[in-house]
Short mmCIF file of C-alpha atoms in Angstrom, two decimals:
data_model
loop_
_atom_site.label_atom_id
_atom_site.label_comp_id
_atom_site.label_asym_id
_atom_site.label_seq_id
_atom_site.Cartn_x
_atom_site.Cartn_y
_atom_site.Cartn_z
CA MET A 29 -159.43 65.80 81.34
CA GLU A 30 -163.17 66.45 81.16
CA LYS A 31 -165.23 63.53 79.92
CA HIS A 32 -168.25 64.05 77.70
CA ILE A 33 -171.56 62.24 78.10
CA LEU A 34 -174.38 62.59 75.60
CA PHE A 35 -177.71 61.59 77.16
CA ILE A 36 -180.55 60.90 74.72
CA GLN A 37 -184.02 61.12 76.25
CA GLY A 38 -186.90 58.69 76.01
CA GLY A 39 -189.91 59.31 73.81
CA GLY A 40 -193.41 60.52 74.49
CA ASP A 41 -194.89 63.95 75.02
CA ASP A 42 -193.21 64.32 78.42
CA GLY A 43 -190.05 62.32 77.65
CA TYR A 44 -187.68 65.26 77.97
CA LYS A 45 -189.19 66.52 81.22
CA GLU A 46 -189.39 63.02 82.75
CA ASP A 47 -185.80 62.20 81.87
CA GLU A 48 -184.47 65.45 83.34
CA LYS A 49 -184.62 63.59 86.67
CA LEU A 50 -182.35 60.86 85.28
CA VAL A 51 -179.92 63.45 83.96
CA THR A 52 -179.90 65.29 87.31
CA SER A 53 -179.11 62.01 89.05
CA LEU A 54 -176.24 61.30 86.66
CA ARG A 55 -174.82 64.83 86.95
CA THR A 56 -174.97 64.72 90.74
CA LEU A 57 -173.35 61.30 90.97
CA LEU A 58 -170.57 61.99 88.45
CA GLU A 59 -169.87 65.55 89.57
CA ALA A 60 -167.79 68.06 87.63
CA SER A 61 -165.34 65.66 85.98
CA TYR A 62 -168.05 64.69 83.48
CA GLN A 63 -169.84 67.09 81.16
CA VAL A 64 -173.38 65.74 80.63
CA GLN A 65 -175.11 67.12 77.54
CA TYR A 66 -178.85 66.71 77.36
CA PRO A 67 -180.37 67.99 74.12
CA ARG A 68 -184.12 68.09 73.56
CA MET A 69 -184.98 65.69 70.76
CA PRO A 70 -187.26 66.74 67.90
CA SER A 71 -190.73 65.37 67.31
CA ASP A 72 -191.16 65.68 63.55
CA GLU A 73 -193.88 63.13 62.88
CA SER A 74 -193.41 63.52 59.11
CA LEU A 75 -190.07 61.68 59.39
CA PRO A 76 -189.87 57.92 60.06
CA ASP A 77 -187.33 58.49 62.88
CA PHE A 78 -188.99 61.74 64.09
CA GLY A 79 -185.77 63.57 63.14
CA TRP A 80 -183.79 61.92 65.92
CA LEU A 81 -180.96 60.41 63.84
CA HIS A 82 -180.02 63.77 62.35
CA LYS A 83 -180.12 65.41 65.80
CA ILE A 84 -177.99 62.62 67.32
CA GLU A 85 -175.47 63.00 64.51
CA ASN A 86 -175.23 66.76 65.08
CA GLU A 87 -174.79 66.31 68.83
CA ILE A 88 -172.11 63.62 68.52
CA THR A 89 -170.21 65.54 65.84
CA ALA A 90 -170.15 68.70 68.01
CA ILE A 91 -168.36 66.95 70.89
CA LYS A 92 -164.59 67.31 70.92
CA GLY A 93 -162.86 64.24 72.30
CA GLN A 94 -164.02 60.89 73.58
CA THR A 95 -167.76 60.47 74.10
CA ILE A 96 -169.87 58.30 76.39
CA LEU A 97 -173.38 57.65 75.07
CA VAL A 98 -176.35 57.12 77.39
CA GLY A 99 -179.85 56.49 76.10
CA HIS A 100 -183.12 55.94 77.90
CA SER A 101 -185.94 53.96 76.27
CA LEU A 102 -186.50 55.28 72.72
CA GLY A 103 -183.26 57.23 73.09
CA GLY A 104 -181.34 53.99 73.62
CA SER A 105 -182.82 52.34 70.56
CA MET A 106 -182.15 55.43 68.46
CA LEU A 107 -178.51 55.53 69.58
CA LEU A 108 -178.14 51.92 68.43
CA LYS A 109 -179.86 52.74 65.15
CA TYR A 110 -177.59 55.71 64.56
CA LEU A 111 -174.41 53.78 65.40
CA SER A 112 -175.40 50.83 63.22
CA GLU A 113 -176.39 52.93 60.19
CA LYS A 114 -173.90 55.80 60.19
CA ASP A 115 -170.13 55.92 60.17
CA THR A 116 -168.97 58.09 63.01
CA GLN A 117 -165.43 59.32 63.40
CA GLN A 118 -166.10 60.12 67.04
CA GLU A 119 -164.36 57.91 69.59
CA ILE A 120 -167.11 56.26 71.64
CA ALA A 121 -165.85 55.14 75.07
CA GLY A 122 -169.03 53.32 76.13
CA ILE A 123 -172.69 52.82 75.30
CA PHE A 124 -175.20 52.73 78.18
CA LEU A 125 -178.77 51.75 77.33
CA ILE A 126 -181.58 51.97 79.88
CA ALA A 127 -185.00 50.28 79.41
CA THR A 128 -184.47 50.09 75.66
CA PRO A 129 -187.28 48.78 73.44
CA PHE A 130 -186.44 46.23 70.75
CA TRP A 131 -188.70 47.33 67.91
CA SER A 132 -190.36 44.66 65.80
CA GLY A 133 -193.41 44.40 63.60
CA ASP A 134 -194.46 45.68 60.21
CA GLU A 135 -196.49 48.73 61.15
CA ASP A 136 -195.46 51.80 59.16
CA TRP A 137 -194.63 53.85 62.27
CA ILE A 138 -192.19 51.17 63.50
CA LYS A 139 -190.20 50.90 60.27
CA GLY A 140 -188.20 54.05 61.00
CA LEU A 141 -187.29 52.80 64.48
CA LYS A 142 -186.27 49.19 63.75
CA LEU A 143 -182.63 48.21 63.79
CA PRO A 144 -181.10 46.87 60.58
CA ALA A 145 -180.29 43.17 60.33
CA GLY A 146 -176.85 42.49 61.77
CA PHE A 147 -176.85 45.80 63.63
CA SER A 148 -174.49 44.51 66.30
CA ASP A 149 -171.71 43.94 63.75
CA LYS A 150 -171.87 47.61 62.77
CA LEU A 151 -171.41 49.07 66.26
CA PRO A 152 -168.04 50.63 67.17
CA LYS A 153 -165.50 47.86 67.74
CA ASN A 154 -164.10 47.33 71.24
CA THR A 155 -166.67 49.68 72.75
CA PRO A 156 -168.38 48.29 75.85
CA VAL A 157 -172.16 48.14 75.80
CA PHE A 158 -174.15 48.14 79.05
CA LEU A 159 -177.85 47.23 79.18
CA TYR A 160 -180.10 48.07 82.15
CA HIS A 161 -183.69 46.94 82.61
CA CYS A 162 -186.02 46.59 85.59
CA ARG A 163 -188.27 43.57 85.89
CA ASP A 164 -191.15 45.83 86.92
CA ASP A 165 -190.89 48.16 83.91
CA GLN A 166 -194.47 48.95 82.85
CA GLU A 167 -193.48 50.72 79.61
CA VAL A 168 -190.99 48.41 77.91
CA PRO A 169 -191.42 44.69 78.58
CA PHE A 170 -188.52 43.10 80.45
CA GLU A 171 -188.28 40.48 77.67
CA HIS A 172 -186.75 43.11 75.39
CA LEU A 173 -183.56 42.86 77.42
CA ALA A 174 -183.20 39.18 76.45
CA ARG A 175 -183.60 40.08 72.78
CA TYR A 176 -180.76 42.57 73.03
CA ALA A 177 -178.64 40.07 74.94
CA GLN A 178 -179.02 37.63 72.02
CA HIS A 179 -177.78 40.22 69.53
CA LEU A 180 -175.13 41.71 71.82
CA PRO A 181 -173.52 38.68 73.50
CA ASN A 182 -170.61 40.73 74.85
CA ALA A 183 -172.84 43.35 76.46
CA ILE A 184 -172.81 43.76 80.20
CA ILE A 185 -176.35 43.05 81.37
CA ARG A 186 -177.80 44.65 84.50
CA GLU A 187 -181.13 43.06 85.42
CA LEU A 188 -182.77 45.04 88.20
CA ALA A 189 -185.57 43.69 90.39
CA SER A 190 -187.38 46.99 90.71
CA GLY A 191 -187.24 50.63 89.74
CA GLY A 192 -189.76 50.75 86.93
CA HIS A 193 -189.16 52.40 83.60
CA GLN A 194 -187.29 55.31 85.20
CA LEU A 195 -185.10 53.24 87.60
CA ASN A 196 -186.64 55.28 90.44
CA ASN A 197 -184.80 58.25 88.91
CA ASP A 198 -181.59 56.90 90.43
CA LEU A 199 -178.76 56.18 88.01
CA SER A 200 -176.23 55.08 90.64
CA ILE A 201 -175.63 51.78 88.87
CA VAL A 202 -175.06 53.56 85.55
CA ALA A 203 -172.73 56.13 87.15
CA ASN A 204 -170.66 53.33 88.72
CA ASP A 205 -170.32 51.61 85.35
CA ILE A 206 -169.34 54.87 83.65
CA ARG A 207 -166.64 55.43 86.25
CA SER A 208 -165.32 51.91 85.54
CA LEU A 209 -164.34 52.78 81.97
#
C-alpha cells in the first residue's frame, strides 16, 4: 500500500526552492513506497496566515488514505496551527516537524502564526510527533525546541549537533523515523 506524505515548506521568498532539496532527500531515501507531495504555499500578505491554513486544508483533504505530515520551519508551525484549530477527518499517521519556530509576541504580523492556548490537547490523539532541531540553526533559535518539548511532553525529540536550518539537506534521520511508524 502506498503511503502518503505531505511536506509543507518553510517560509521566505526562497522557501519553496530551498526546501526542494529536503524533499529530494526524503524522496530518495524513502523510494517508491511513499508518495511525497510538495505543494507550493501561497504568500498572500493580506491574510494573517498568508493563506497557508486554507492551502494545508485543501492538500490534506485531497489525500485518500493515511497521511504523514512533514513541515519545515514555518511549515511545521503552520501544520500545528492547522491541526490545533481545525477538525480533520483525515487519519494522520505521524507529524514530523523540522526547525520549527515557536511564535510569541504581540506584533500584528505574528498574531496569525501563533498557536492557540492548549494547542497540544487539540492535536490528533495517539499520533506520534517528532521534533528535529540543530544546535547550529541560524534561522530559528535552538531554544524553540525546548518550548515545544514543554507543550508536547510525549513528542520524540531529536537534538542534532549540526546541520543548520536545513539539516545539511539530509533528511536521513526523518526518513528513518517515518519508516518506524
